PDB file of C-alpha atoms in Angstrom:
ATOM      1  CA  MET A   1       8.648 -15.879  -1.449  1.00  0.00           C
ATOM      2  CA  LEU A   2       4.892 -14.332  -1.126  1.00  0.00           C
ATOM      3  CA  LEU A   3       4.426 -11.491   1.685  1.00  0.00           C
ATOM      4  CA  TYR A   4       1.155 -11.816   4.239  1.00  0.00           C
ATOM      5  CA  TYR A   5       0.305  -9.584   5.934  1.00  0.00           C
ATOM      6  CA  ILE A   6      -2.651 -10.030   9.305  1.00  0.00           C
ATOM      7  CA  THR A   7      -4.269  -7.233  10.160  1.00  0.00           C
ATOM      8  CA  ASP A   8      -4.746  -6.602  14.419  1.00  0.00           C
ATOM      9  CA  ARG A   9      -5.559  -3.349  16.127  1.00  0.00           C
ATOM     10  CA  SER A  10      -6.125  -5.528  18.790  1.00  0.00           C
ATOM     11  CA  GLN A  11      -2.988  -5.973  19.481  1.00  0.00           C
ATOM     12  CA  PHE A  12      -1.695  -2.416  19.661  1.00  0.00           C
ATOM     13  CA  ALA A  13      -1.301  -0.073  22.997  1.00  0.00           C
ATOM     14  CA  GLY A  14      -3.978   2.461  23.342  1.00  0.00           C
ATOM     15  CA  ASP A  15      -7.732   3.925  22.634  1.00  0.00           C
ATOM     16  CA  GLU A  16      -9.722   2.867  20.128  1.00  0.00           C
ATOM     17  CA  ALA A  17      -8.654   6.089  17.972  1.00  0.00           C
ATOM     18  CA  VAL A  18      -4.849   5.539  18.334  1.00  0.00           C
ATOM     19  CA  ARG A  19      -5.369   1.815  17.639  1.00  0.00           C
ATOM     20  CA  ARG A  20      -6.492   2.722  14.616  1.00  0.00           C
ATOM     21  CA  ALA A  21      -4.613   5.364  13.569  1.00  0.00           C
ATOM     22  CA  ARG A  22      -1.279   2.635  14.232  1.00  0.00           C
ATOM     23  CA  LEU A  23      -2.827  -0.612  12.449  1.00  0.00           C
ATOM     24  CA  LEU A  24      -3.715   2.071   9.283  1.00  0.00           C
ATOM     25  CA  SER A  25       0.232   3.254   9.562  1.00  0.00           C
ATOM     26  CA  ALA A  26       1.370  -0.105   9.586  1.00  0.00           C
ATOM     27  CA  VAL A  27      -0.687  -1.578   6.676  1.00  0.00           C
ATOM     28  CA  ALA A  28       0.957   1.951   4.692  1.00  0.00           C
ATOM     29  CA  GLN A  29       4.462   0.593   5.945  1.00  0.00           C
ATOM     30  CA  ALA A  30       3.859  -2.668   4.952  1.00  0.00           C
ATOM     31  CA  ALA A  31       2.625  -1.759   1.179  1.00  0.00           C
ATOM     32  CA  GLN A  32       5.698   0.532   0.647  1.00  0.00           C
ATOM     33  CA  CYS A  33       8.062  -2.074   1.362  1.00  0.00           C
ATOM     34  CA  GLY A  34       6.139  -4.597  -0.671  1.00  0.00           C
ATOM     35  CA  VAL A  35       4.562  -6.714   1.572  1.00  0.00           C
ATOM     36  CA  ASP A  36       2.662  -8.769  -1.207  1.00  0.00           C
ATOM     37  CA  TYR A  37      -1.053  -9.493   0.543  1.00  0.00           C
ATOM     38  CA  ILE A  38      -2.313  -7.128   3.497  1.00  0.00           C
ATOM     39  CA  GLN A  39      -5.607  -9.056   4.369  1.00  0.00           C
ATOM     40  CA  LEU A  40      -7.942  -7.129   7.076  1.00  0.00           C
ATOM     41  CA  ARG A  41      -8.877  -9.402   9.307  1.00  0.00           C
ATOM     42  CA  GLU A  42     -10.709  -6.944  12.725  1.00  0.00           C
ATOM     43  CA  LYS A  43     -12.825  -9.370  13.022  1.00  0.00           C
ATOM     44  CA  ASP A  44     -14.602  -7.271  15.841  1.00  0.00           C
ATOM     45  CA  LEU A  45     -16.735  -4.547  13.359  1.00  0.00           C
ATOM     46  CA  SER A  46     -20.156  -3.566  12.583  1.00  0.00           C
ATOM     47  CA  PRO A  47     -19.877  -3.956   8.961  1.00  0.00           C
ATOM     48  CA  HIS A  48     -19.943  -0.418   9.072  1.00  0.00           C
ATOM     49  CA  ASP A  49     -17.131   0.170  10.401  1.00  0.00           C
ATOM     50  CA  LEU A  50     -14.653  -2.572   8.670  1.00  0.00           C
ATOM     51  CA  GLU A  51     -16.266  -0.786   4.635  1.00  0.00           C
ATOM     52  CA  THR A  52     -14.717   2.537   6.705  1.00  0.00           C
ATOM     53  CA  LEU A  53     -11.545   1.061   7.725  1.00  0.00           C
ATOM     54  CA  ALA A  54     -10.524  -0.501   4.613  1.00  0.00           C
ATOM     55  CA  ARG A  55     -11.670   2.494   2.862  1.00  0.00           C
ATOM     56  CA  GLY A  56      -9.535   3.782   5.033  1.00  0.00           C
ATOM     57  CA  THR A  57      -6.835   1.566   4.398  1.00  0.00           C
ATOM     58  CA  LEU A  58      -6.503   1.676   0.424  1.00  0.00           C
ATOM     59  CA  ARG A  59      -5.501   5.469   1.128  1.00  0.00           C
ATOM     60  CA  THR A  60      -2.845   4.113   2.544  1.00  0.00           C
ATOM     61  CA  GLU A  61      -1.566   2.411   0.102  1.00  0.00           C
ATOM     62  CA  ASN A  62       0.713   2.540  -2.445  1.00  0.00           C
ATOM     63  CA  GLN A  63      -1.132   0.878  -5.590  1.00  0.00           C
ATOM     64  CA  LYS A  64       2.545   0.991  -7.104  1.00  0.00           C
ATOM     65  CA  LEU A  65       3.670  -1.561  -5.697  1.00  0.00           C
ATOM     66  CA  LYS A  66       0.838  -3.234  -6.703  1.00  0.00           C
ATOM     67  CA  THR A  67       0.314  -5.018  -2.682  1.00  0.00           C
ATOM     68  CA  VAL A  68      -3.288  -7.538  -3.010  1.00  0.00           C
ATOM     69  CA  PHE A  69      -5.289  -5.782   0.013  1.00  0.00           C
ATOM     70  CA  LEU A  70      -7.854  -8.697   0.751  1.00  0.00           C
ATOM     71  CA  ILE A  71     -11.126  -8.465   3.858  1.00  0.00           C
ATOM     72  CA  ASN A  72     -11.042 -11.583   5.636  1.00  0.00           C
ATOM     73  CA  SER A  73     -14.438 -12.994   5.082  1.00  0.00           C
ATOM     74  CA  ARG A  74     -16.757 -10.360   3.209  1.00  0.00           C
ATOM     75  CA  ALA A  75     -17.028 -10.008  -0.263  1.00  0.00           C
ATOM     76  CA  ASP A  76     -19.866  -7.825  -0.267  1.00  0.00           C
ATOM     77  CA  ILE A  77     -17.225  -5.378   2.141  1.00  0.00           C
ATOM     78  CA  ALA A  78     -14.751  -6.022  -0.922  1.00  0.00           C
ATOM     79  CA  LEU A  79     -16.069  -4.654  -3.644  1.00  0.00           C
ATOM     80  CA  ALA A  80     -17.690  -1.547  -1.607  1.00  0.00           C
ATOM     81  CA  CYS A  81     -14.213  -0.364  -0.406  1.00  0.00           C
ATOM     82  CA  GLY A  82     -12.242  -1.392  -4.152  1.00  0.00           C
ATOM     83  CA  ALA A  83     -10.343  -4.118  -2.235  1.00  0.00           C
ATOM     84  CA  GLN A  84      -8.380  -6.741  -4.861  1.00  0.00           C
ATOM     85  CA  GLY A  85      -9.984  -9.867  -2.484  1.00  0.00           C
ATOM     86  CA  VAL A  86     -11.370 -11.697   0.319  1.00  0.00           C
ATOM     87  CA  HIS A  87      -9.619 -14.336   2.196  1.00  0.00           C
ATOM     88  CA  LEU A  88     -12.124 -16.901   3.917  1.00  0.00           C
ATOM     89  CA  ARG A  89     -12.419 -18.972   7.162  1.00  0.00           C
ATOM     90  CA  SER A  90     -12.532 -23.304   6.061  1.00  0.00           C
ATOM     91  CA  ASN A  91     -15.963 -23.195   7.092  1.00  0.00           C
ATOM     92  CA  ASP A  92     -16.873 -20.224   4.133  1.00  0.00           C
ATOM     93  CA  ILE A  93     -18.559 -19.771   1.025  1.00  0.00           C
ATOM     94  CA  PRO A  94     -16.705 -21.845  -1.136  1.00  0.00           C
ATOM     95  CA  PRO A  95     -14.004 -19.593  -3.328  1.00  0.00           C
ATOM     96  CA  SER A  96     -16.144 -19.940  -6.272  1.00  0.00           C
ATOM     97  CA  GLU A  97     -19.087 -18.273  -5.051  1.00  0.00           C
ATOM     98  CA  VAL A  98     -16.778 -15.270  -4.190  1.00  0.00           C
ATOM     99  CA  ARG A  99     -16.206 -15.567  -7.951  1.00  0.00           C
ATOM    100  CA  LYS A 100     -19.474 -15.334  -9.361  1.00  0.00           C
ATOM    101  CA  ILE A 101     -20.179 -12.596  -6.979  1.00  0.00           C
ATOM    102  CA  TRP A 102     -17.436 -11.061  -8.116  1.00  0.00           C
ATOM    103  CA  ALA A 103     -18.631 -11.157 -11.273  1.00  0.00           C
ATOM    104  CA  GLN A 104     -22.272 -10.676 -11.046  1.00  0.00           C
ATOM    105  CA  CYS A 105     -22.046  -7.440  -8.418  1.00  0.00           C
ATOM    106  CA  GLY A 106     -18.359  -6.879  -9.300  1.00  0.00           C
ATOM    107  CA  ALA A 107     -18.730  -2.869 -11.263  1.00  0.00           C
ATOM    108  CA  GLY A 108     -15.914  -0.548 -10.704  1.00  0.00           C
ATOM    109  CA  ALA A 109     -13.805  -3.192  -8.436  1.00  0.00           C
ATOM    110  CA  PRO A 110     -10.843  -5.270  -9.881  1.00  0.00           C
ATOM    111  CA  ALA A 111     -11.357  -7.013 -13.566  1.00  0.00           C
ATOM    112  CA  ARG A 112     -10.402  -9.878 -11.219  1.00  0.00           C
ATOM    113  CA  VAL A 113     -10.403 -11.523  -7.725  1.00  0.00           C
ATOM    114  CA  THR A 114      -7.985 -12.451  -5.940  1.00  0.00           C
ATOM    115  CA  VAL A 115      -8.817 -15.614  -3.065  1.00  0.00           C
ATOM    116  CA  GLY A 116      -7.151 -16.817  -0.192  1.00  0.00           C
ATOM    117  CA  ALA A 117      -8.153 -19.264   2.051  1.00  0.00           C
ATOM    118  CA  SER A 118      -7.784 -20.763   5.757  1.00  0.00           C
ATOM    119  CA  CYS A 119      -6.624 -24.316   5.783  1.00  0.00           C
ATOM    120  CA  HIS A 120      -5.636 -26.294   9.171  1.00  0.00           C
ATOM    121  CA  THR A 121      -5.003 -29.920   6.834  1.00  0.00           C
ATOM    122  CA  ARG A 122      -3.676 -31.042   3.215  1.00  0.00           C
ATOM    123  CA  ALA A 123      -7.066 -31.979   2.753  1.00  0.00           C
ATOM    124  CA  GLU A 124      -8.688 -27.894   3.346  1.00  0.00           C
ATOM    125  CA  VAL A 125      -5.833 -26.847   0.996  1.00  0.00           C
ATOM    126  CA  ALA A 126      -6.764 -29.657  -1.502  1.00  0.00           C
ATOM    127  CA  ARG A 127     -10.171 -28.717  -0.998  1.00  0.00           C
ATOM    128  CA  ALA A 128      -9.588 -25.212  -1.609  1.00  0.00           C
ATOM    129  CA  THR A 129      -7.695 -25.648  -4.512  1.00  0.00           C
ATOM    130  CA  MET A 130     -10.551 -27.943  -6.121  1.00  0.00           C
ATOM    131  CA  GLU A 131     -12.946 -25.066  -5.272  1.00  0.00           C
ATOM    132  CA  GLY A 132     -10.563 -22.500  -6.922  1.00  0.00           C
ATOM    133  CA  ALA A 133      -8.455 -20.017  -4.068  1.00  0.00           C
ATOM    134  CA  ASP A 134      -6.012 -17.714  -5.119  1.00  0.00           C
ATOM    135  CA  LEU A 135      -2.979 -19.659  -2.416  1.00  0.00           C
ATOM    136  CA  ALA A 136      -4.496 -20.749   1.032  1.00  0.00           C
ATOM    137  CA  VAL A 137      -3.000 -20.325   4.173  1.00  0.00           C
ATOM    138  CA  PHE A 138      -1.560 -22.796   7.019  1.00  0.00           C
ATOM    139  CA  GLY A 139      -1.332 -23.442  10.401  1.00  0.00           C
ATOM    140  CA  PRO A 140      -1.311 -23.233  12.997  1.00  0.00           C
ATOM    141  CA  VAL A 141       3.094 -24.650  11.984  1.00  0.00           C
ATOM    142  CA  PHE A 142       4.477 -23.705  14.924  1.00  0.00           C
ATOM    143  CA  GLU A 143       2.835 -23.031  18.537  1.00  0.00           C
ATOM    144  CA  LYS A 144      -0.511 -22.165  19.409  1.00  0.00           C
ATOM    145  CA  GLU A 145      -2.253 -22.221  22.560  1.00  0.00           C
ATOM    146  CA  ARG A 146      -6.072 -24.585  23.302  1.00  0.00           C
ATOM    147  CA  THR A 147      -4.674 -25.415  19.317  1.00  0.00           C
ATOM    148  CA  LYS A 148      -2.328 -28.906  18.192  1.00  0.00           C
ATOM    149  CA  PRO A 149       0.750 -27.142  15.112  1.00  0.00           C
ATOM    150  CA  ALA A 150       0.908 -29.529  12.054  1.00  0.00           C
ATOM    151  CA  GLY A 151       3.675 -28.929  12.871  1.00  0.00           C
ATOM    152  CA  LEU A 152       7.048 -28.930  10.063  1.00  0.00           C
ATOM    153  CA  GLU A 153       6.777 -31.969   8.827  1.00  0.00           C
ATOM    154  CA  GLY A 154       2.168 -30.867   7.873  1.00  0.00           C
ATOM    155  CA  LEU A 155       2.941 -27.901   6.075  1.00  0.00           C
ATOM    156  CA  HIS A 156       5.606 -29.740   4.277  1.00  0.00           C
ATOM    157  CA  GLU A 157       2.593 -31.863   3.004  1.00  0.00           C
ATOM    158  CA  ALA A 158       0.255 -29.065   2.722  1.00  0.00           C
ATOM    159  CA  CYS A 159       2.368 -27.670   0.434  1.00  0.00           C
ATOM    160  CA  GLN A 160       2.148 -30.820  -1.879  1.00  0.00           C
ATOM    161  CA  GLU A 161      -1.009 -29.242  -3.400  1.00  0.00           C
ATOM    162  CA  LYS A 162      -1.075 -27.137  -6.071  1.00  0.00           C
ATOM    163  CA  ILE A 163      -1.612 -23.494  -4.933  1.00  0.00           C
ATOM    164  CA  PRO A 164       1.234 -21.486  -3.293  1.00  0.00           C
ATOM    165  CA  VAL A 165       0.676 -22.292   0.845  1.00  0.00           C
ATOM    166  CA  LEU A 166       1.765 -19.692   3.300  1.00  0.00           C
ATOM    167  CA  ALA A 167       2.819 -20.496   6.685  1.00  0.00           C
ATOM    168  CA  LEU A 168       0.940 -19.041   9.831  1.00  0.00           C
ATOM    169  CA  GLY A 169       0.914 -19.527  13.730  1.00  0.00           C
ATOM    170  CA  GLY A 170       3.953 -19.416  15.630  1.00  0.00           C
ATOM    171  CA  VAL A 171       6.414 -17.701  12.445  1.00  0.00           C
ATOM    172  CA  THR A 172       9.231 -16.561  12.845  1.00  0.00           C
ATOM    173  CA  LEU A 173      12.158 -14.512  11.624  1.00  0.00           C
ATOM    174  CA  LYS A 174      14.452 -16.906  13.618  1.00  0.00           C
ATOM    175  CA  ASN A 175      12.107 -20.239  11.923  1.00  0.00           C
ATOM    176  CA  ALA A 176      11.231 -19.386   8.937  1.00  0.00           C
ATOM    177  CA  GLU A 177      13.840 -20.256   6.380  1.00  0.00           C
ATOM    178  CA  ALA A 178      12.775 -24.322   7.933  1.00  0.00           C
ATOM    179  CA  CYS A 179       8.634 -23.209   6.578  1.00  0.00           C
ATOM    180  CA  ILE A 180      10.506 -22.288   3.494  1.00  0.00           C
ATOM    181  CA  GLN A 181      12.490 -25.012   3.269  1.00  0.00           C
ATOM    182  CA  ALA A 182       9.711 -27.696   3.858  1.00  0.00           C
ATOM    183  CA  GLY A 183       7.786 -25.833   0.875  1.00  0.00           C
ATOM    184  CA  ALA A 184       5.941 -22.950   1.786  1.00  0.00           C
ATOM    185  CA  ALA A 185       5.594 -19.902  -0.906  1.00  0.00           C
ATOM    186  CA  GLY A 186       5.500 -17.166   1.622  1.00  0.00           C
ATOM    187  CA  ILE A 187       4.791 -16.479   5.003  1.00  0.00           C
ATOM    188  CA  ALA A 188       2.106 -14.845   6.369  1.00  0.00           C
ATOM    189  CA  ALA A 189       1.592 -12.850  10.018  1.00  0.00           C
ATOM    190  CA  ILE A 190      -0.145 -11.025  12.689  1.00  0.00           C
ATOM    191  CA  ARG A 191       2.952 -10.485  15.136  1.00  0.00           C
ATOM    192  CA  LEU A 192       5.714 -10.459  12.896  1.00  0.00           C
ATOM    193  CA  PHE A 193       5.192  -7.813  11.087  1.00  0.00           C
ATOM    194  CA  GLN A 194       3.080  -5.459  14.047  1.00  0.00           C
ATOM    195  CA  GLU A 195       6.260  -6.146  16.411  1.00  0.00           C
ATOM    196  CA  ASN A 196       8.777  -5.267  14.662  1.00  0.00           C
ATOM    197  CA  GLU A 197       9.782  -2.594  12.378  1.00  0.00           C
ATOM    198  CA  MET A 198       7.928  -2.984   9.193  1.00  0.00           C
ATOM    199  CA  ASP A 199      11.152  -2.649   6.791  1.00  0.00           C
ATOM    200  CA  GLU A 200      13.962  -4.940   8.743  1.00  0.00           C
ATOM    201  CA  VAL A 201      10.951  -7.818   9.104  1.00  0.00           C
ATOM    202  CA  VAL A 202      10.750  -7.433   5.360  1.00  0.00           C
ATOM    203  CA  ALA A 203      14.244  -7.167   4.286  1.00  0.00           C
ATOM    204  CA  ALA A 204      14.359 -10.451   6.009  1.00  0.00           C
ATOM    205  CA  LEU A 205      12.831 -12.518   4.831  1.00  0.00           C
ATOM    206  CA  ARG A 206      13.515 -10.946   2.182  1.00  0.00           C
ATOM    207  CA  ARG A 207      17.144 -12.512   1.821  1.00  0.00           C
ATOM    208  CA  LEU A 208      15.537 -16.258   2.724  1.00  0.00           C
ATOM    209  CA  GLU A 209      14.509 -15.917  -0.708  1.00  0.00           C
TER     210      GLU A 209
END
């Protein structure tokens, strides 16, 4: 099972300095616990602040555990800070373009780029597959404000494509097993990881394998 932690420092209490410190701590815990992917998603930050935070999170990682660190949307920042890849929104450039950029500008970066893609329909998963994404984060599976959930049926349909599909959106320890039974290759989440003890959540999800 693949575990995918998406960061959101705005969910932590405190001022900006405290929130950033708590995010760095959560990233370090996730890597220590063997989470497979960590996506730095702090969309409100300026490019400079995002790169600074990315460099801080990379310093907290335990590389021996082989956690893959992805920057949300910004291939340039991923290259600059030495991240292992990029997570693309559904309206971003295609994964094939990221690979071209990586090949042309990747001096000092990991030799191979990992590209994840946000998808909301099976058609989007199919397109991501065709364009060379390594995995799709699909959602919302369960309820989300102002967004119609795909449900387990929609998740099952999306999982018929040829890349790993991870379930996102309202996933809890109670319904995670249903996502795996529907065909998901793993679980992606913000709150599930940030609002609970990281080691306990990871252990509970690993027991579903």
